[in-house]
CSV table of C-alpha atoms and ligand atoms in Angstrom, one decimal:
chain,number,residue,atom,x,y,z
A,1201,MET,CA,63.8,18.5,101.5
A,1202,SER,CA,62.5,15.5,99.3
A,1203,GLU,CA,64.4,14.4,96.3
A,1204,PHE,CA,64.4,16.6,93.1
A,1205,SER,CA,62.4,14.9,90.4
A,1206,PRO,CA,62.2,16.9,87.1
A,1207,GLY,CA,58.7,16.9,85.7
A,1208,LEU,CA,57.5,15.5,89.1
A,1209,ALA,CA,58.1,12.0,87.9
A,1210,GLY,CA,57.4,9.5,90.2
A,1211,VAL,CA,56.2,12.2,92.7
A,1212,ILE,CA,52.8,11.4,94.6
A,1213,ALA,CA,51.3,14.7,94.7
A,1214,ASP,CA,47.7,13.8,96.4
A,1215,LYS,CA,45.4,11.0,96.9
A,1216,SER,CA,42.8,10.2,94.2
A,1217,ALA,CA,39.9,7.7,93.8
A,1218,ILE,CA,39.2,8.5,90.3
A,1219,GLY,CA,41.5,7.0,87.7
A,1220,PHE,CA,44.0,4.2,88.1
A,1221,ILE,CA,46.8,3.4,85.7
A,1222,ASN,CA,49.3,0.5,85.8
A,1223,GLY,CA,52.0,1.6,83.2
A,1224,THR,CA,54.0,-1.6,83.0
A,1225,GLU,CA,50.9,-3.8,82.5
A,1226,GLY,CA,48.9,-1.3,80.3
A,1227,ILE,CA,45.9,-1.0,82.7
A,1228,LEU,CA,43.5,1.9,83.0
A,1229,ARG,CA,40.5,1.9,85.1
A,1230,TYR,CA,38.0,4.7,85.8
A,1231,ARG,CA,36.9,4.2,89.6
A,1232,GLY,CA,37.9,0.6,89.3
A,1233,ILE,CA,36.4,-0.2,85.8
A,1234,ARG,CA,38.7,-1.2,82.9
A,1235,ILE,CA,38.8,1.3,79.9
A,1236,GLU,CA,38.1,-1.5,77.4
A,1237,GLU,CA,34.9,-2.4,79.2
A,1238,LEU,CA,33.7,1.2,79.5
A,1239,ALA,CA,34.7,1.9,75.8
A,1240,GLU,CA,32.5,-1.1,74.7
A,1241,LYS,CA,29.5,-0.8,77.0
A,1242,SER,CA,29.3,2.7,78.6
A,1243,THR,CA,28.3,6.1,77.1
A,1244,PHE,CA,29.9,9.3,77.8
A,1245,GLU,CA,27.0,10.4,79.9
A,1246,GLU,CA,27.2,7.3,82.1
A,1247,THR,CA,31.1,7.6,82.2
A,1248,ALA,CA,30.6,11.2,83.3
A,1249,HIS,CA,28.3,10.0,86.0
A,1250,LEU,CA,30.8,7.5,87.1
A,1251,LEU,CA,33.6,10.0,87.4
A,1252,ILE,CA,31.6,12.8,89.0
A,1253,ASP,CA,29.3,11.0,91.2
A,1254,GLY,CA,31.6,8.0,91.8
A,1255,THR,CA,29.3,5.0,90.8
A,1256,LEU,CA,28.0,3.5,87.8
A,1257,PRO,CA,24.2,5.0,87.7
A,1258,THR,CA,21.1,3.1,88.0
A,1259,ARG,CA,18.7,3.6,85.2
A,1260,ALA,CA,16.9,6.3,87.3
A,1261,GLN,CA,20.1,8.1,88.2
A,1262,LEU,CA,21.4,8.1,84.6
A,1263,ALA,CA,17.9,9.6,83.5
A,1264,ALA,CA,18.3,12.3,85.9
A,1265,PHE,CA,22.0,13.1,85.3
A,1266,ASP,CA,21.4,13.1,81.5
A,1267,ALA,CA,18.4,15.4,82.0
A,1268,GLU,CA,20.6,17.8,84.1
A,1269,LEU,CA,23.4,17.8,81.6
A,1270,ARG,CA,20.9,18.7,78.7
A,1271,SER,CA,19.2,21.3,80.8
A,1272,LEU,CA,22.8,23.0,81.3
A,1273,ARG,CA,23.7,22.8,77.5
A,1274,GLY,CA,22.7,26.3,76.7
A,1275,VAL,CA,25.8,28.8,76.3
A,1276,PRO,CA,25.2,32.5,76.9
A,1277,ALA,CA,25.0,34.6,73.9
A,1278,GLY,CA,27.7,37.0,75.2
A,1279,ILE,CA,30.1,34.0,74.9
A,1280,PHE,CA,29.4,33.6,71.2
A,1281,ASP,CA,30.0,37.4,70.9
A,1282,LEU,CA,33.3,36.9,72.6
A,1283,LEU,CA,34.3,34.3,70.3
A,1284,ARG,CA,33.2,36.4,67.1
A,1285,SER,CA,35.7,39.1,68.4
A,1286,LEU,CA,38.6,36.5,67.8
A,1287,PRO,CA,40.4,36.5,64.6
A,1288,THR,CA,39.1,33.5,62.6
A,1289,SER,CA,42.7,32.2,62.7
A,1290,THR,CA,42.6,31.7,66.3
A,1291,HIS,CA,43.3,28.0,67.2
A,1292,PRO,CA,40.1,26.5,68.6
A,1293,MET,CA,41.7,25.5,71.9
A,1294,VAL,CA,42.7,29.2,72.4
A,1295,ALA,CA,39.0,30.2,71.8
A,1296,LEU,CA,37.9,27.5,74.1
A,1297,GLN,CA,40.2,28.4,76.9
A,1298,SER,CA,39.0,32.1,76.7
A,1299,ALA,CA,35.3,31.1,76.4
A,1300,VAL,CA,35.4,28.8,79.5
A,1301,ALA,CA,37.1,31.5,81.4
A,1302,ALA,CA,34.6,34.0,80.6
A,1303,LEU,CA,31.7,31.7,81.7
A,1304,ALA,CA,32.5,32.9,85.2
A,1305,GLY,CA,31.3,36.4,84.2
A,1306,HIS,CA,27.9,34.8,83.5
A,1307,PHE,CA,27.7,32.3,86.3
A,1308,PRO,CA,29.6,33.8,89.1
A,1309,HIS,CA,31.2,31.3,91.4
A,1310,GLN,CA,33.6,32.7,93.8
A,1311,ASP,CA,32.3,30.7,96.8
A,1312,VAL,CA,33.4,27.0,96.3
A,1313,THR,CA,32.1,25.8,99.7
A,1314,ASP,CA,28.7,24.7,98.4
A,1315,ARG,CA,29.1,21.2,97.1
A,1316,LYS,CA,25.7,21.2,95.4
A,1317,LYS,CA,26.7,24.5,93.7
A,1318,ASN,CA,29.8,23.0,92.6
A,1319,ARG,CA,28.5,19.9,91.1
A,1320,THR,CA,26.2,22.1,89.0
A,1321,ALA,CA,29.2,24.0,87.9
A,1322,ALA,CA,30.9,20.8,86.9
A,1323,LEU,CA,27.8,19.6,84.8
A,1324,ARG,CA,27.5,23.0,83.1
A,1325,LEU,CA,31.1,23.0,82.2
A,1326,ILE,CA,30.7,19.5,80.8
A,1327,ALA,CA,27.4,20.4,78.8
A,1328,CYS,CA,28.7,23.7,77.6
A,1329,THR,CA,32.1,22.6,76.3
A,1330,PRO,CA,30.8,20.9,73.1
A,1331,ALA,CA,28.6,24.0,72.2
A,1332,ILE,CA,31.5,26.3,72.6
A,1333,VAL,CA,33.8,24.1,70.4
A,1334,ALA,CA,31.2,23.7,67.8
A,1335,GLY,CA,30.1,27.5,68.1
A,1336,PHE,CA,33.5,28.8,67.5
A,1337,ASP,CA,34.0,26.4,64.4
A,1338,ARG,CA,30.8,27.8,62.9
A,1339,ILE,CA,31.7,31.4,63.6
A,1340,ARG,CA,35.2,31.1,62.0
A,1341,LYS,CA,33.5,29.4,58.9
A,1342,GLY,CA,31.0,32.3,58.8
A,1343,LEU,CA,28.1,30.2,59.5
A,1344,ASP,CA,25.4,30.7,62.2
A,1345,VAL,CA,25.8,29.1,65.7
A,1346,LEU,CA,23.1,26.5,66.2
A,1347,GLN,CA,20.9,26.1,69.3
A,1348,PRO,CA,21.6,22.6,71.0
A,1349,ASP,CA,19.1,19.9,70.0
A,1350,LEU,CA,18.0,18.5,73.4
A,1351,ALA,CA,16.5,15.3,72.0
A,1352,LEU,CA,20.1,14.2,71.0
A,1353,SER,CA,22.8,12.6,73.2
A,1354,HIS,CA,25.9,14.5,74.2
A,1355,ALA,CA,28.0,13.2,71.4
A,1356,GLY,CA,25.1,13.5,68.9
A,1357,ASP,CA,24.4,17.1,69.9
A,1358,PHE,CA,28.0,18.0,69.6
A,1359,LEU,CA,28.1,16.7,66.0
A,1360,PHE,CA,24.7,18.5,65.2
A,1361,GLN,CA,25.8,21.6,66.7
A,1362,LEU,CA,29.2,21.3,64.6
A,1363,ASN,CA,27.8,20.2,61.2
A,1364,GLY,CA,24.0,21.4,61.2
A,1365,VAL,CA,23.1,17.7,60.5
A,1366,VAL,CA,21.7,15.0,62.8
A,1367,PRO,CA,24.5,12.4,62.9
A,1368,ASP,CA,23.8,8.7,62.0
A,1369,ALA,CA,24.0,6.2,65.0
A,1370,GLN,CA,27.2,4.8,63.8
A,1371,GLU,CA,29.1,8.2,64.0
A,1372,THR,CA,27.5,9.2,67.2
A,1373,ARG,CA,28.6,5.8,68.7
A,1374,ILE,CA,32.2,6.2,67.5
A,1375,LEU,CA,32.5,9.7,68.8
A,1376,ASP,CA,30.8,8.5,72.1
A,1377,MET,CA,33.4,5.8,72.5
A,1378,CYS,CA,36.2,8.2,71.8
A,1379,LEU,CA,34.8,10.6,74.5
A,1380,VAL,CA,34.5,7.7,76.9
A,1381,MET,CA,38.2,6.9,76.3
A,1382,HIS,CA,39.5,10.5,76.5
A,1383,ALA,CA,37.4,11.2,79.8
A,1384,GLU,CA,40.1,10.7,82.5
A,1385,HIS,CA,43.6,9.9,82.9
A,1386,GLY,CA,44.9,10.3,86.5
A,1387,PHE,CA,47.3,13.1,87.3
A,1388,ASN,CA,48.2,14.0,83.7
A,1389,ALA,CA,49.4,17.6,83.1
A,1390,SER,CA,46.0,19.3,82.5
A,1391,THR,CA,44.3,17.4,85.3
A,1392,PHE,CA,47.1,18.5,87.7
A,1393,THR,CA,47.0,22.1,86.2
A,1394,GLY,CA,43.3,22.1,87.1
A,1395,ARG,CA,43.9,20.7,90.6
A,1396,VAL,CA,46.7,23.2,91.2
A,1397,VAL,CA,44.4,26.1,90.3
A,1398,GLY,CA,41.5,24.6,92.1
A,1399,SER,CA,43.7,24.3,95.2
A,1400,SER,CA,43.7,28.0,95.5
A,1401,LEU,CA,40.0,27.9,95.6
A,1402,ALA,CA,39.7,29.8,92.3
A,1403,ASN,CA,36.4,29.6,90.5
A,1404,PRO,CA,35.6,26.3,88.5
A,1405,TYR,CA,35.8,28.3,85.1
A,1406,ALA,CA,39.2,29.3,86.0
A,1407,VAL,CA,40.1,25.8,86.8
A,1408,ILE,CA,39.0,24.3,83.5
A,1409,SER,CA,40.3,27.2,81.4
A,1410,ALA,CA,43.8,26.6,82.8
A,1411,ALA,CA,43.2,22.9,82.2
A,1412,VAL,CA,42.4,23.5,78.6
A,1413,GLY,CA,45.7,25.6,78.1
A,1414,SER,CA,47.5,22.8,79.5
A,1415,LEU,CA,45.9,20.3,77.2
A,1416,SER,CA,46.6,22.2,74.2
A,1417,GLY,CA,50.3,21.7,74.2
A,1418,PRO,CA,52.0,19.2,71.6
A,1419,LEU,CA,53.4,17.0,74.4
A,1420,HIS,CA,49.9,16.7,75.8
A,1421,GLY,CA,46.6,16.5,74.0
A,1422,GLY,CA,47.9,18.8,71.1
A,1423,ALA,CA,49.8,15.6,70.1
A,1424,ASN,CA,46.8,14.2,68.3
A,1425,GLU,CA,46.9,17.0,65.7
A,1426,GLU,CA,50.8,16.7,65.3
A,1427,VAL,CA,50.4,12.9,64.6
A,1428,LEU,CA,48.2,13.5,61.7
A,1429,GLU,CA,50.6,16.3,60.3
A,1430,MET,CA,53.4,13.9,60.6
A,1431,LEU,CA,51.7,11.1,58.8
A,1432,ARG,CA,50.6,13.4,56.0
A,1433,GLY,CA,54.4,14.5,55.9
A,1434,ILE,CA,55.6,11.0,55.0
A,1435,ASP,CA,55.7,9.9,51.5
A,1436,GLY,CA,54.2,6.4,51.8
A,1437,VAL,CA,55.0,3.2,53.8
A,1438,GLY,CA,58.4,2.9,51.9
A,1439,ALA,CA,59.6,6.1,53.4
A,1440,VAL,CA,58.8,5.1,57.1
A,1441,ALA,CA,62.2,3.3,57.8
A,1442,GLU,CA,64.2,6.3,56.8
A,1443,PHE,CA,61.8,8.7,58.6
A,1444,MET,CA,62.1,6.9,61.8
A,1445,GLN,CA,65.8,6.4,61.4
A,1446,GLN,CA,66.4,10.2,61.0
A,1447,ARG,CA,64.1,10.9,64.0
A,1448,ILE,CA,65.9,8.5,66.2
A,1449,ASP,CA,69.4,9.6,65.2
A,1450,GLY,CA,68.4,13.2,65.6
A,1451,LYS,CA,67.0,12.5,68.9
A,1452,GLN,CA,63.6,14.1,67.7
A,1453,LYS,CA,60.3,12.9,69.2
A,1454,ILE,CA,57.9,10.9,67.0
A,1455,MET,CA,54.4,12.3,67.9
A,1456,GLY,CA,51.9,10.0,69.4
A,1457,LEU,CA,54.6,7.5,70.9
A,1458,GLY,CA,55.9,7.5,74.6
A,1459,HIS,CA,54.3,8.3,77.7
A,1460,ARG,CA,55.4,9.1,81.2
A,1461,ILE,CA,53.3,6.3,82.9
A,1462,TYR,CA,53.0,3.5,80.2
A,1463,LYS,CA,55.9,1.6,79.3
A,1464,VAL,CA,53.9,-0.7,77.1
A,1465,LYS,CA,51.2,0.2,74.7
A,1466,ASP,CA,48.5,2.5,76.0
A,1467,PRO,CA,45.4,0.5,76.3
A,1468,ARG,CA,43.3,3.2,74.7
A,1469,ALA,CA,45.7,3.0,71.5
A,1470,ASP,CA,44.7,-0.7,71.2
A,1471,VAL,CA,41.0,0.2,71.4
A,1472,LEU,CA,41.3,3.1,68.9
A,1473,GLN,CA,43.4,1.0,66.6
A,1474,ALA,CA,40.7,-1.7,66.6
A,1475,LEU,CA,38.1,1.1,66.1
A,1476,ALA,CA,40.1,2.7,63.1
A,1477,GLU,CA,40.4,-0.9,61.4
A,1478,LYS,CA,36.7,-1.3,61.7
A,1479,LEU,CA,35.9,2.0,60.4
A,1480,PHE,CA,38.2,1.6,57.5
A,1481,ALA,CA,36.8,-1.9,56.6
A,1482,GLU,CA,33.3,-0.2,56.3
A,1483,LYS,CA,34.4,3.0,54.8
A,1484,GLY,CA,37.6,2.2,52.8
A,1485,SER,CA,41.0,2.4,54.2
A,1486,THR,CA,43.5,5.4,54.2
A,1487,PRO,CA,47.2,5.3,53.3
A,1488,LEU,CA,47.9,7.1,56.4
A,1489,TYR,CA,46.8,4.1,58.6
A,1490,ASP,CA,49.3,2.0,56.7
A,1491,ILE,CA,52.1,4.5,57.6
A,1492,ALA,CA,50.9,4.7,61.1
A,1493,TYR,CA,51.0,0.8,61.4
A,1494,ALA,CA,54.5,0.7,59.7
A,1495,ILE,CA,55.7,3.4,62.2
A,1496,GLU,CA,54.6,1.3,65.1
A,1497,GLN,CA,56.4,-1.9,63.8
A,1498,VAL,CA,59.6,0.0,63.6
A,1499,ALA,CA,58.8,1.8,67.0
A,1500,LYS,CA,58.4,-1.6,68.5
A,1501,GLU,CA,61.8,-2.7,67.4
A,1502,LYS,CA,63.9,0.3,67.9
A,1503,LEU,CA,62.1,2.2,70.6
A,1504,GLY,CA,60.2,-0.6,72.4
A,1505,PRO,CA,63.3,-1.5,74.7
A,1506,LYS,CA,63.0,2.0,76.0
A,1507,GLY,CA,59.4,1.5,76.8
A,1508,ILE,CA,58.2,3.7,73.9
A,1509,TYR,CA,54.9,2.6,72.5
A,1510,PRO,CA,51.9,4.2,70.8
A,1511,ASN,CA,49.9,6.3,73.1
A,1512,VAL,CA,46.3,7.6,73.0
A,1513,ASP,CA,47.1,10.2,70.4
A,1514,PHE,CA,48.5,7.8,67.9
A,1515,TYR,CA,45.3,6.4,66.5
A,1516,SER,CA,42.7,8.8,67.5
A,1517,GLY,CA,43.5,11.4,64.8
A,1518,LEU,CA,43.1,8.7,62.2
A,1519,VAL,CA,39.6,8.1,63.3
A,1520,TYR,CA,38.7,11.7,63.5
A,1521,ASP,CA,40.2,12.3,59.9
A,1522,LYS,CA,38.1,9.5,58.6
A,1523,LEU,CA,34.9,10.9,60.0
A,1524,GLY,CA,36.0,14.2,58.2
A,1525,TYR,CA,36.7,16.4,61.2
A,1526,ASP,CA,39.0,19.3,60.7
A,1527,VAL,CA,42.6,18.6,62.2
A,1528,ASP,CA,42.6,21.6,64.7
A,1529,LEU,CA,39.4,20.1,66.2
A,1530,PHE,CA,41.1,16.9,67.4
A,1531,THR,CA,42.3,18.6,70.6
A,1532,PRO,CA,39.2,20.3,71.3
A,1533,ILE,CA,37.3,17.0,70.9
A,1534,PHE,CA,39.8,15.7,73.6
A,1535,ALA,CA,38.7,18.6,75.7
A,1536,VAL,CA,35.1,17.9,75.3
A,1537,ALA,CA,35.8,14.5,76.8
A,1538,ARG,CA,38.5,15.4,79.4
A,1539,VAL,CA,36.4,18.1,81.1
A,1540,ALA,CA,34.5,15.3,82.7
A,1541,GLY,CA,37.8,14.0,84.4
A,1542,TRP,CA,38.9,17.5,85.1
A,1543,THR,CA,35.8,18.5,86.8
A,1544,ALA,CA,35.7,15.2,88.8
A,1545,HIS,CA,39.2,16.1,90.0
A,1546,TRP,CA,38.3,19.5,90.8
A,1547,LEU,CA,35.4,18.2,93.2
A,1548,GLU,CA,37.6,15.7,94.7
A,1549,GLN,CA,40.5,18.4,95.2
A,1550,LEU,CA,38.0,20.6,97.2
A,1551,GLN,CA,36.8,17.5,99.4
A,1552,ASP,CA,40.2,17.6,101.2
A,1553,ASN,CA,42.0,20.8,100.0
A,1554,ARG,CA,45.4,21.9,100.6
A,1555,ILE,CA,47.1,24.4,98.4
A,1556,TYR,CA,49.6,23.1,96.1
A,1557,ARG,CA,53.0,24.8,96.8
A,1558,PRO,CA,56.0,22.7,95.9
A,1559,ASP,CA,59.4,23.9,96.3
A,1560,ALA,CA,62.2,24.6,93.7
A,1561,LEU,CA,65.8,23.8,94.0
A,1562,TYR,CA,67.5,27.3,93.8
A,1563,THR,CA,70.1,27.6,91.1
A,1564,GLY,CA,70.5,31.5,90.9
A,1565,PRO,CA,73.3,33.7,92.3
A,1566,ASP,CA,73.9,34.0,95.9
A,1567,ASP,CA,73.6,37.3,97.9
A,1568,GLN,CA,74.4,40.1,95.6
A,1569,ALA,CA,74.5,43.7,96.0
A,1570,TYR,CA,72.0,46.1,94.2
A,1571,VAL,CA,73.8,48.0,91.6
A,1572,GLU,CA,72.5,51.4,90.5
A,1573,ILE,CA,71.2,51.8,87.1
A,1574,ASP,CA,73.9,54.2,85.9
A,1575,ALA,CA,76.5,51.9,87.2
A,1576,ARG,CA,75.5,48.6,85.3
B,2838,COA,N1,59.9,9.6,70.1
B,2838,COA,C1,61.2,9.4,70.2
B,2838,COA,N2,61.8,9.2,71.4
B,2838,COA,C2,60.9,9.5,72.6
B,2838,COA,C3,59.6,9.8,72.5
B,2838,COA,C4,59.0,9.8,71.3
B,2838,COA,N3,57.9,10.1,71.1
B,2838,COA,N4,59.1,9.9,73.8
B,2838,COA,C5,60.2,9.6,74.5
B,2838,COA,N5,61.3,9.5,73.9
B,2838,COA,C6,62.6,9.3,74.5
B,2838,COA,C7,63.3,10.5,74.8
B,2838,COA,O1,64.0,11.0,73.7
B,2838,COA,C8,64.3,10.2,75.9
B,2838,COA,O2,65.3,9.6,75.4
B,2838,COA,P1,66.7,9.6,76.1
B,2838,COA,O3,66.5,9.0,77.5
B,2838,COA,O4,67.6,8.7,75.2
B,2838,COA,O5,67.1,11.1,76.2
B,2838,COA,C9,63.4,9.1,76.7
B,2838,COA,O6,62.3,8.5,75.7
B,2838,COA,C10,62.4,9.8,77.9
B,2838,COA,O7,61.7,10.8,77.1
B,2838,COA,P2,61.1,12.1,78.1
B,2838,COA,O8,60.7,13.2,77.0
B,2838,COA,O9,62.2,12.5,79.2
B,2838,COA,O10,59.9,11.4,78.7
B,2838,COA,P3,58.8,12.1,79.5
B,2838,COA,O11,58.2,11.0,80.4
B,2838,COA,O12,59.2,13.3,80.3
B,2838,COA,O13,57.8,12.4,78.4
B,2838,COA,C11,56.0,12.3,76.8
B,2838,COA,C12,56.5,11.8,78.0
B,2838,COA,C13,54.8,11.8,76.3
B,2838,COA,C14,56.0,13.9,76.8
B,2838,COA,C15,57.1,12.0,75.5
B,2838,COA,O14,57.0,10.4,75.4
B,2838,COA,C16,56.6,12.7,74.2
B,2838,COA,O15,57.1,13.8,74.2
B,2838,COA,N6,56.0,12.1,73.3
B,2838,COA,C17,55.6,12.5,72.1
B,2838,COA,C18,54.3,13.5,72.2
B,2838,COA,C19,53.1,12.6,72.5
B,2838,COA,O16,52.6,11.8,71.8
B,2838,COA,N7,52.5,13.2,73.6
B,2838,COA,C20,51.2,12.6,74.0
B,2838,COA,C21,51.1,11.9,75.3
B,2838,COA,S1,49.6,11.2,75.7
């Protein structure tokens, strides 16, 4: 029996050639390439190819991959009917999880031994996720669902299907960068969830819907929504010191800070912060950024010694907020990106699969007699 590690901290659960993280030096690489470089130079489509097929594509490979993704963007009408049946107050992550699971009814995929068919399912999941998120957002607002515009890039079409307006190049590029930065992150909770579900040879839609459910929690992807709510609840920069002291004294978590692996600032937080600063320089700043910055300074002093620094969710919400996205779409946008990593991990899991079945340290009662119901 190996040592008990709560939360599986430090446990090596499998081998993977997809994402590498060095938490003490703040390094993240997708298949060996630094995240800062990918954020600056790559696109979501190219990054998805890197994750799924393992290499940076040639021009011809990228064109073929992109064309295949575009051809798979169509979401069956029945999925939108399902979304229409949900209360409009349903959180978009719940809607996404339901819709992704239901795709299995439209694209039956019980046999996961065919690699080509698996790769197509992976690309379909990447291609359909933006349309589902955008479709539900329009349904809940009483608007018509839009057909994808196949002339637009992945990020551009997502914004088009959401807003009904072709986005400008700057907004498309910013979202594209955000998608690249959120696409993969090793054995995080949602990716691990997906791998666990995949290890039972469940269909890919079951795998990804389970991963969506895992991402929705506030300790994982849901933190980006909580960060913005937290910043909105603080009455200016002058109130930050007291807010932080209260949280620290009360042993309450400050959203967007801390990470299981990073003990320094998350490299994605640096890129997102620079992106936020550039955006605010062009479009006008927001008092929320000043509050966030002040929180980071206090955190550096008071929580830095414990290795608690901003993570990816700390600045992403500020960027999305400035671009005018609804707060409850922040985590679904994370899912639109991370589905590339989830599906890459699912394909990798199937290459050398063994079902995940850890053990538990039993803490219940020992051998007990069964007591008849009238005698209890
Ligand atoms: N604010 C204040 N203290 C924090 C903290 C935060 N955001 N994150 C961790 N800590 C403290 C804990 O209180 C704990 O202190 P203690 O040892 O004195 O009890 C210590 O750091 C370890 O925290 P723990 O929750 O056990 O770490 P973890 O590795 O299990 O959890 C997170 C990692 C990400 C879940 C955790 O840092 C967190 O909840 N952060 C806020 C939510 C968030 O931003 N999530 C997005 C992650 S990308």
